[in-house]
Coordinates of C-alpha atoms in Angstrom, one line a residue:
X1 CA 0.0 0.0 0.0
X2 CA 3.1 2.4 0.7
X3 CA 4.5 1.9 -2.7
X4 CA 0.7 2.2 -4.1
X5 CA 0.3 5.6 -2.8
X6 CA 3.9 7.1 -3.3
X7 CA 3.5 6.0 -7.2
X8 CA -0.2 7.0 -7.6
X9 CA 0.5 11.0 -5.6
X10 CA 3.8 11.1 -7.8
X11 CA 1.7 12.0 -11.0
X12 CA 1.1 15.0 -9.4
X13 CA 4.4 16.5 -8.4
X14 CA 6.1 15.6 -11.7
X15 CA 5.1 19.3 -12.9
X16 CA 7.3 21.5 -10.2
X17 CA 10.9 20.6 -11.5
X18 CA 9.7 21.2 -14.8
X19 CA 7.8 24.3 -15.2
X20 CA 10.9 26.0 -16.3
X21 CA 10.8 24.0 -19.5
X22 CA 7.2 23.8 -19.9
X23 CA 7.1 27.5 -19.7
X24 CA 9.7 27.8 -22.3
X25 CA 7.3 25.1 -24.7
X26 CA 4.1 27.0 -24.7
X27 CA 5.8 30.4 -24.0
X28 CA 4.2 30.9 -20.7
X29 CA 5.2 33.6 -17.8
X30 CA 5.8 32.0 -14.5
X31 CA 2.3 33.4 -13.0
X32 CA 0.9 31.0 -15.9
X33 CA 3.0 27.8 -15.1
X34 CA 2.1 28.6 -11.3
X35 CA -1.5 28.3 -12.3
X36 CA -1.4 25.0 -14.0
X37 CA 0.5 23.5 -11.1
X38 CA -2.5 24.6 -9.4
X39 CA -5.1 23.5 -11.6
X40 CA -3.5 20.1 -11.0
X41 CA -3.8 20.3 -7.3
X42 CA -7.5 21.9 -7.6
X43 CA -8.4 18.5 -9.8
X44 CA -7.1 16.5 -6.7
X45 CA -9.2 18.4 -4.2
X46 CA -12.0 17.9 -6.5
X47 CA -11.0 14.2 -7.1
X48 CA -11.5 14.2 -3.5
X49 CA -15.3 14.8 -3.7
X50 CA -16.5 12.8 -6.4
X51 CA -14.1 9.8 -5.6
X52 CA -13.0 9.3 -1.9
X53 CA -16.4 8.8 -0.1
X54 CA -16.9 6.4 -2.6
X55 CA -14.5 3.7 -0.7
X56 CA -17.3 3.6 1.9
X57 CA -19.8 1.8 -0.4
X58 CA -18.2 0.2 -3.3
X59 CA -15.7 -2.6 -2.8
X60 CA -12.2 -0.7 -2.5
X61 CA -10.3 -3.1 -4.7
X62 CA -12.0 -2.3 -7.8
X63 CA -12.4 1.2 -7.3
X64 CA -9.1 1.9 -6.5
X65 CA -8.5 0.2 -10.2
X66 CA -11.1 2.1 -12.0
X67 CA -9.3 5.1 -10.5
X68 CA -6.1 3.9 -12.1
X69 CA -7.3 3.6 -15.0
X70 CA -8.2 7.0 -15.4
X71 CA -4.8 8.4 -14.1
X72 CA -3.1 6.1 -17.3
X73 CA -5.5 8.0 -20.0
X74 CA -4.9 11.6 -18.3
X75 CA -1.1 11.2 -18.0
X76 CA -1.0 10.0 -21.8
X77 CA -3.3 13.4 -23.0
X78 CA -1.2 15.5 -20.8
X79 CA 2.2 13.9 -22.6
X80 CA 0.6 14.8 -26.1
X81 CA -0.6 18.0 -25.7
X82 CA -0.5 20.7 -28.4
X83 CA -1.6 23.4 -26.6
X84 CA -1.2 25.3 -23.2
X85 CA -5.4 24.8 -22.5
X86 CA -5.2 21.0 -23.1
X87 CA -1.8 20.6 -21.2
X88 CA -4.3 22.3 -18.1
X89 CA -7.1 20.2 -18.6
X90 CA -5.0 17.0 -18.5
X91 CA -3.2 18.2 -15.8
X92 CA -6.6 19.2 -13.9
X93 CA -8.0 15.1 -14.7
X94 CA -4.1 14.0 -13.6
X95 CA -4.5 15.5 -10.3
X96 CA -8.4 14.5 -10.2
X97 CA -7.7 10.6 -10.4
X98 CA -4.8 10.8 -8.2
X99 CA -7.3 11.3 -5.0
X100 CA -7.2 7.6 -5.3
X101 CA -4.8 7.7 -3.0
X102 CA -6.9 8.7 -0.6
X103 CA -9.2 5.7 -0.8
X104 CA -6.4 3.3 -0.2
X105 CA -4.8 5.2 3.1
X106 CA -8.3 4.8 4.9
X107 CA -8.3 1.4 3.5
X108 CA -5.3 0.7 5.3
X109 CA -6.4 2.0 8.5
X110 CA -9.5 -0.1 8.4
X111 CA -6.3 -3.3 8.3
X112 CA -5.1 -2.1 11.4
X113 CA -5.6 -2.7 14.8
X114 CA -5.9 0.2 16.8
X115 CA -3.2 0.2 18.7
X116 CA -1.0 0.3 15.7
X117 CA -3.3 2.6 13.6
X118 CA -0.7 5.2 14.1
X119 CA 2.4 3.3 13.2
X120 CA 0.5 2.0 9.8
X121 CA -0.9 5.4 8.5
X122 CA 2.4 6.6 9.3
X123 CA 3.9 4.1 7.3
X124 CA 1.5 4.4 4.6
X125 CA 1.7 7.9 4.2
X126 CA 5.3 7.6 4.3
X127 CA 4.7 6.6 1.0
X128 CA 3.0 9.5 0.0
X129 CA 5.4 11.4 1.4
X130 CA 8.2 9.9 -0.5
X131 CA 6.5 9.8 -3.3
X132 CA 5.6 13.6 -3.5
X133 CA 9.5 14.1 -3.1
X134 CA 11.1 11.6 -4.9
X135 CA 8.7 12.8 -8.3
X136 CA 10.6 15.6 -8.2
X137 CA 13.8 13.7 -8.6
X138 CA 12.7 11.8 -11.2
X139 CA 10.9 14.0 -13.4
X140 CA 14.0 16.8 -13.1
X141 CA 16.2 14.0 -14.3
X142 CA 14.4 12.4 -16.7
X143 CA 13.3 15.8 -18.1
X144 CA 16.6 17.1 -18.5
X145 CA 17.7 13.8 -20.2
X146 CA 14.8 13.3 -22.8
X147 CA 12.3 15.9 -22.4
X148 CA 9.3 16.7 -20.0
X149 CA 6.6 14.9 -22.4
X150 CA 8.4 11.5 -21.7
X151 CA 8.1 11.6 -18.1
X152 CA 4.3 11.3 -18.4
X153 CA 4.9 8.7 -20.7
X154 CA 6.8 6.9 -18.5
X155 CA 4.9 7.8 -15.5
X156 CA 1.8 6.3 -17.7
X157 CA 2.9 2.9 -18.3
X158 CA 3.9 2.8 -14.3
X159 CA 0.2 2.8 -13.8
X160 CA -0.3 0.2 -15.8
X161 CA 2.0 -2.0 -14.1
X162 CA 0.4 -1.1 -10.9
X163 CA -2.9 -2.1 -11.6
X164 CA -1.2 -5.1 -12.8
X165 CA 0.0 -5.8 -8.8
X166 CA -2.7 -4.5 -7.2
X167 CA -5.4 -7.0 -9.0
X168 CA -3.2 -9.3 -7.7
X169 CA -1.8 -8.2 -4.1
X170 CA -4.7 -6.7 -2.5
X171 CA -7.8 -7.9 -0.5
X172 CA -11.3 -7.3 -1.7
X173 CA -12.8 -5.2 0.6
X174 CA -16.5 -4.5 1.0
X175 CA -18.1 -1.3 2.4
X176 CA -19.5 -0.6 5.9
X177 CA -22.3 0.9 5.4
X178 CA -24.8 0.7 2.8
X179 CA -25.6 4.3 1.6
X180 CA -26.1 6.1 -1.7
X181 CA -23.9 8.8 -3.0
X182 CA -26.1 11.8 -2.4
X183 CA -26.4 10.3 1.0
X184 CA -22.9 10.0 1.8
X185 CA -22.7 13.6 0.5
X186 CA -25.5 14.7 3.4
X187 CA -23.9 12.4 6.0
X188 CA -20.5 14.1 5.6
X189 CA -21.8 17.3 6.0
X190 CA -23.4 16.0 9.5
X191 CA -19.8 15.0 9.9
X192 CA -17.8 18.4 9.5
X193 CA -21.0 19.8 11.5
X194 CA -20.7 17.6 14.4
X195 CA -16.8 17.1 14.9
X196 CA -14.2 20.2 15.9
X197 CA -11.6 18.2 15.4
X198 CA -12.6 17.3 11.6
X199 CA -12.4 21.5 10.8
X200 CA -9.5 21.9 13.5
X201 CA -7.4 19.3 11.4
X202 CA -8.5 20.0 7.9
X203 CA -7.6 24.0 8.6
X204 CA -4.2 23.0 9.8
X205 CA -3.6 20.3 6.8
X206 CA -4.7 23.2 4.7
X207 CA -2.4 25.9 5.6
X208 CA 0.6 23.1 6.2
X209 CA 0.0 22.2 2.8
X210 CA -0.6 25.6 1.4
X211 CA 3.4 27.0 2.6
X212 CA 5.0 23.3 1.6
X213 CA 3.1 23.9 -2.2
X214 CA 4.7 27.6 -2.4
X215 CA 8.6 26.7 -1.8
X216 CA 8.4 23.5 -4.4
X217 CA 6.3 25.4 -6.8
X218 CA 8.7 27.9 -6.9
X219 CA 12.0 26.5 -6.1
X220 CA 13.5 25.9 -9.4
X221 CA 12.4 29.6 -10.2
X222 CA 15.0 30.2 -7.2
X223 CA 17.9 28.2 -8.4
X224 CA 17.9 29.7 -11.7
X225 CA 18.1 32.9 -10.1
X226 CA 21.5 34.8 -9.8
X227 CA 21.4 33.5 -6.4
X228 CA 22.4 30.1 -7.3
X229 CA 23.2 30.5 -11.4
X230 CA 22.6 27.2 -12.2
X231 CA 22.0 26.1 -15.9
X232 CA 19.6 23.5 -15.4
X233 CA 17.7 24.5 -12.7
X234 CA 14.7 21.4 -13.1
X235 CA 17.4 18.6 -12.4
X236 CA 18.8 20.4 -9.3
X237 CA 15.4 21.0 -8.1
X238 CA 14.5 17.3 -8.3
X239 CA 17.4 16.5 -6.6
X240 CA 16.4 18.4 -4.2
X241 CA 13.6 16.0 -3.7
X242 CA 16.1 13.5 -1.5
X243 CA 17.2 16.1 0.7
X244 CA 13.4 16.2 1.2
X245 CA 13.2 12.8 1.9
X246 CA 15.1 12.9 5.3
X247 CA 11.9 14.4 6.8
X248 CA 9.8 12.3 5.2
X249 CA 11.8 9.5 6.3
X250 CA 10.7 10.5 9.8
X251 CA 7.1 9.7 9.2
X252 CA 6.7 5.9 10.8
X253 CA 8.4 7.7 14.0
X254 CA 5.7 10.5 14.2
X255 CA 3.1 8.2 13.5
X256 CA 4.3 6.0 16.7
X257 CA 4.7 9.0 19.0
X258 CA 1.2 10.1 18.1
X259 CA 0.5 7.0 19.7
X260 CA 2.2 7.3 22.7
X261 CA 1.9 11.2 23.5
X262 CA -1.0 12.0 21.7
X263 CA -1.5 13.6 18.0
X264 CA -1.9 17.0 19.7
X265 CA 1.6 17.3 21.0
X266 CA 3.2 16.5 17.7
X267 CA 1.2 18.6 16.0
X268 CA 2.0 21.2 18.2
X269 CA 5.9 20.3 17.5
X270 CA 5.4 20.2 14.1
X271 CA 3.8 23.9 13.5
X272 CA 6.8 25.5 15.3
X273 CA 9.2 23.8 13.3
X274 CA 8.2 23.8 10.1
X275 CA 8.0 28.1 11.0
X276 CA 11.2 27.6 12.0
X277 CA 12.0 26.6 8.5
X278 CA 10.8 28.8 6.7
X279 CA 12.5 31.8 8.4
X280 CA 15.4 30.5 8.6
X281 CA 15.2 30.0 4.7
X282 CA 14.4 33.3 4.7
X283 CA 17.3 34.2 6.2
X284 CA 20.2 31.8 4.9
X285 CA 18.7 30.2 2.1
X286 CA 21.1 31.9 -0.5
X287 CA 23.6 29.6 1.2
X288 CA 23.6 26.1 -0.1
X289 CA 23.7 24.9 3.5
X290 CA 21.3 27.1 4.9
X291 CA 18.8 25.9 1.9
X292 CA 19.2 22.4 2.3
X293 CA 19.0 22.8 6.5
X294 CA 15.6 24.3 5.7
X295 CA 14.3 21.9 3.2
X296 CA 14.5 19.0 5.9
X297 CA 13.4 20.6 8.7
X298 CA 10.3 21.9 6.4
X299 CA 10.0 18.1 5.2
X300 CA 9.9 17.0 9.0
X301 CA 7.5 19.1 10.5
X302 CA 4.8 19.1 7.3
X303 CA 5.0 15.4 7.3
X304 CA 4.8 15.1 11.2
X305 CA 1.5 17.5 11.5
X306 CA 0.2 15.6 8.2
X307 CA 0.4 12.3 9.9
X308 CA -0.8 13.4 13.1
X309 CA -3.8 15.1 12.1
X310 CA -5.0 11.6 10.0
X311 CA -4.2 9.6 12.9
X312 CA -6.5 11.6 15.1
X313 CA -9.2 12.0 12.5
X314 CA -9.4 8.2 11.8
X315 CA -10.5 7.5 15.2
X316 CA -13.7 9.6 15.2
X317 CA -16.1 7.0 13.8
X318 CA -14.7 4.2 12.2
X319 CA -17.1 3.5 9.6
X320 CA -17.0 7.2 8.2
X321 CA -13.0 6.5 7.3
X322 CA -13.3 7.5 3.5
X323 CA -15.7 10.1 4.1
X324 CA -13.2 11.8 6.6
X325 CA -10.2 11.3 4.7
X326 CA -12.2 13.1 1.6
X327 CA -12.9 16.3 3.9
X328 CA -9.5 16.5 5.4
X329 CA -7.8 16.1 2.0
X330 CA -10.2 18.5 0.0
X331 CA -8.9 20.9 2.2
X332 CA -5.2 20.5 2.3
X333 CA -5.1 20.2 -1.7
X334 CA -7.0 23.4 -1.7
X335 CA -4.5 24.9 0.4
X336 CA -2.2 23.2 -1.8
X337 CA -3.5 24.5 -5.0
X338 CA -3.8 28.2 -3.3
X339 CA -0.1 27.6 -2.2
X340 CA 1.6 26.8 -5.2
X341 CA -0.8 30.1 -7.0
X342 CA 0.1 32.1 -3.9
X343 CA 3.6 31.6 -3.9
X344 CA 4.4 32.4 -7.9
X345 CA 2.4 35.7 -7.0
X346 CA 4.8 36.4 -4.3
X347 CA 7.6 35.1 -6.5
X348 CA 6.6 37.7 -8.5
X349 CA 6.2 40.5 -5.8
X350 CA 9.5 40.1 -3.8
X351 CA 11.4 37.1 -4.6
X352 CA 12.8 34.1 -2.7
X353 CA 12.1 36.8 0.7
X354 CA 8.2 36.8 -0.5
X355 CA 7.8 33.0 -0.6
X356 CA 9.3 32.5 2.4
X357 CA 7.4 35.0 3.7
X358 CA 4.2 33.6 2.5
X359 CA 5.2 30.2 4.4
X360 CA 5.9 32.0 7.5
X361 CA 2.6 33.7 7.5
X362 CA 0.5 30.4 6.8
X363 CA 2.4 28.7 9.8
X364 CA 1.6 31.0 12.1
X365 CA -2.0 31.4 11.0
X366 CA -2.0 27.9 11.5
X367 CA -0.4 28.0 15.3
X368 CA -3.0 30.9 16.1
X369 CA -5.8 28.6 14.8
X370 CA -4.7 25.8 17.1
X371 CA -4.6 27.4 19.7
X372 CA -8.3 28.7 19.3
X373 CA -9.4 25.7 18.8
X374 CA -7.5 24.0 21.8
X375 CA -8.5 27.3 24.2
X376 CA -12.2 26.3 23.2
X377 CA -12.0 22.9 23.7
X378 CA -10.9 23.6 27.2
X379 CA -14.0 25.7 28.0
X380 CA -16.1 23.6 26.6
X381 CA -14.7 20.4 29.0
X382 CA -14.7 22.9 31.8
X383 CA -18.2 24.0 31.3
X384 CA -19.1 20.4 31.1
X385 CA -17.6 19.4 34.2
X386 CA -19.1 22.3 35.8
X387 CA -22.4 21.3 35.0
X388 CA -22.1 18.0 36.1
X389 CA -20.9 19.8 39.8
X390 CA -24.2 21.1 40.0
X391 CA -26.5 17.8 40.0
X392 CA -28.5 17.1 42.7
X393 CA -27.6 13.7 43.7
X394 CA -29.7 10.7 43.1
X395 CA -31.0 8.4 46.5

């Protein structure tokens, strides 16, 4: 299931690395190869809607195949496009089908037993996670060797081979609950309605997401820059990608000290450093070092509050997995989406000092939210206890 995800959500980081030379095919400004990098990301968060709750009433086996399928014939169309509007459509449908990903992660928290839930979302998401940064590496290589079109080529017959192993390696799985579409639709909404920590946890994804989205989308924007001066900017951003994934590699670990200490404390951990981050990429990150420092302690702490805030969802009603996964992840790939938009705007406005900027701000809109929400909480368990004072004993 790890290696599932990290090759399904890898479709739809192949873009960042090469925007550069996309840019330079359809003679686009960088505000314009922002917003396809977007569109992608809006087609996830929209792939979230139509596709995730689905994995609570259709058997998850064959849906996650359909879903496969689709991803093959969008990577192919966005491989042969003519034109900058057909290269954003397919790249809208590539991010759409990718929300598979999202039915197989709740799937493999239904596996587990709860005391391990933790440990085995962390591990599947670490995955995701290294799939998100590794695509990068890939895609800036193989673009700079033989062109951006053949890495959705390639990436295209990978899903093919994938839905060769899943048929094969995983379970049929039947739904839960028995429910139609339009009434999982109105039973998510009771869900959002009724549970603080849903909107605590989808806010915080969301604006995590939205910072992480802003530094890739524009980091090989940066190294071609007279900061860095380097020629081919995609296959150093890629590389980049492994750097990233010495956070990531720190997912499983999060995962089991959500476990132990709770998801709130390393959630808590992971807002202030991932802050941390981006000021101090801010401040040093026109020093190789000071760059790279950043890019793993960024990795870390979005990872850690990533897998924390799934681990905490998941227990709020076990047979509404899917349908909490789709409102926590429509969230954080609108975030993403607005992130990767935001940061080419700021890109524009004031440099590598504006993104970083725009990270810093969403991180600390983030801690503020969090500790609204954890302020209220408190009230509202205080108020509760103080009612329960006030009974008149029963004889």
């Amino acid at each position: 299931m790890a290696v599932t995800v990290g090759w399904i959500v890898a479709n739809i980081y192949y873009i960042q690395p090469l925007l550069a030379d996309i840019a330079r095919t359809f003679g686009l400004s960088v505000q314009q190869a922002g917003a396809i990098a977007m569109v992608s990301q809006a087609g996830t968060a929209v792939g979230m809607f139509l596709f995730v709750p689905l994995g609570d009433m259709l058997e998850r086996r064959s849906l996650i195949l359909a879903l496969l399928l689709g991803e093959m014939i969008s990577l192919l169309f966005f491989a042969s496009a003519g034109t900058s509007f057909a290269l954003t459509v397919a790249a809208f449908f590539v991010g759409a089908f990718a929300a598979n990903v999202h039915v197989v992660v709740p799937f493999a928290a239904h596996l587990a037993v709860p005391s391990q839930r933790g440990r085995v979302v962390g591990a599947v998401v670490a995955g995701i996670l290294f799939g998100v940064l590794l695509a990068r590496t890939f895609s800036g290589t193989i673009g700079a060797w033989l062109g951006w079109r053949m890495v959705y080529a390639i990436a295209a017959g990978g899903m093919m081979l994938l839905g060769l192993v899943i048929r094969t390696r995983l379970p049929v799985s039947r739904p839960e609950v028995r429910l139609s579409w339009p009434q999982l639709m109105h039973s998510t909404i009771g869900l959002v309605r009724r549970h603080a920590l849903l909107r605590e946890s989808a806010l915080l994804g969301a604006l995590f997401f939205a910072g992480f989205s802003a530094f890739w989308t524009t980091l090989v924007f940066f190294l071609a820059s007279p900061a860095y001066h380097y020629v081919n900017a995609s296959e150093v951003a890629g590389l980049f990608g492994l750097v990233g994934a010495i956070g990531a590699g720190g997912a499983p670990t999060i995962g089991h000290l959500a476990d132990k200490h709770g998801p709130r404390f390393t959630i808590r951990a992971a807002l202030w450093l991932t802050l941390a981050s981006f000021l101090l990429m801010g401040l040093t990150g026109r020093h190789l070092a000071g760059l790279i420092t950043g890019v793993i302690l960024m990795d870390l702490g979005v990872q850690s509050g990533h897998v924390s805030n799934q681990t905490r969802i998941y227990g709020i009603d076990p047979s509404a997995r899917s349908r909490l996964n789709m409102v926590y992840m429509f969230c954080y790939f609108v975030g993403g989406g607005l992130g990767s938009y935001g940061g080419a705007l700021c890109w524009h406005a004031a440099a590598w000092p504006g993104v970083c900027g725009f990270g810093a701000v969403m991180l600390a809109l983030a801690l503020v939210a969090e500790s609204a929400y954890e302020r209220r909480r408190k009230l509202q368990t205080n108020g509760r206890a103080f009612d329960s004072s006030h009974e008149i004993p029963q004889p």
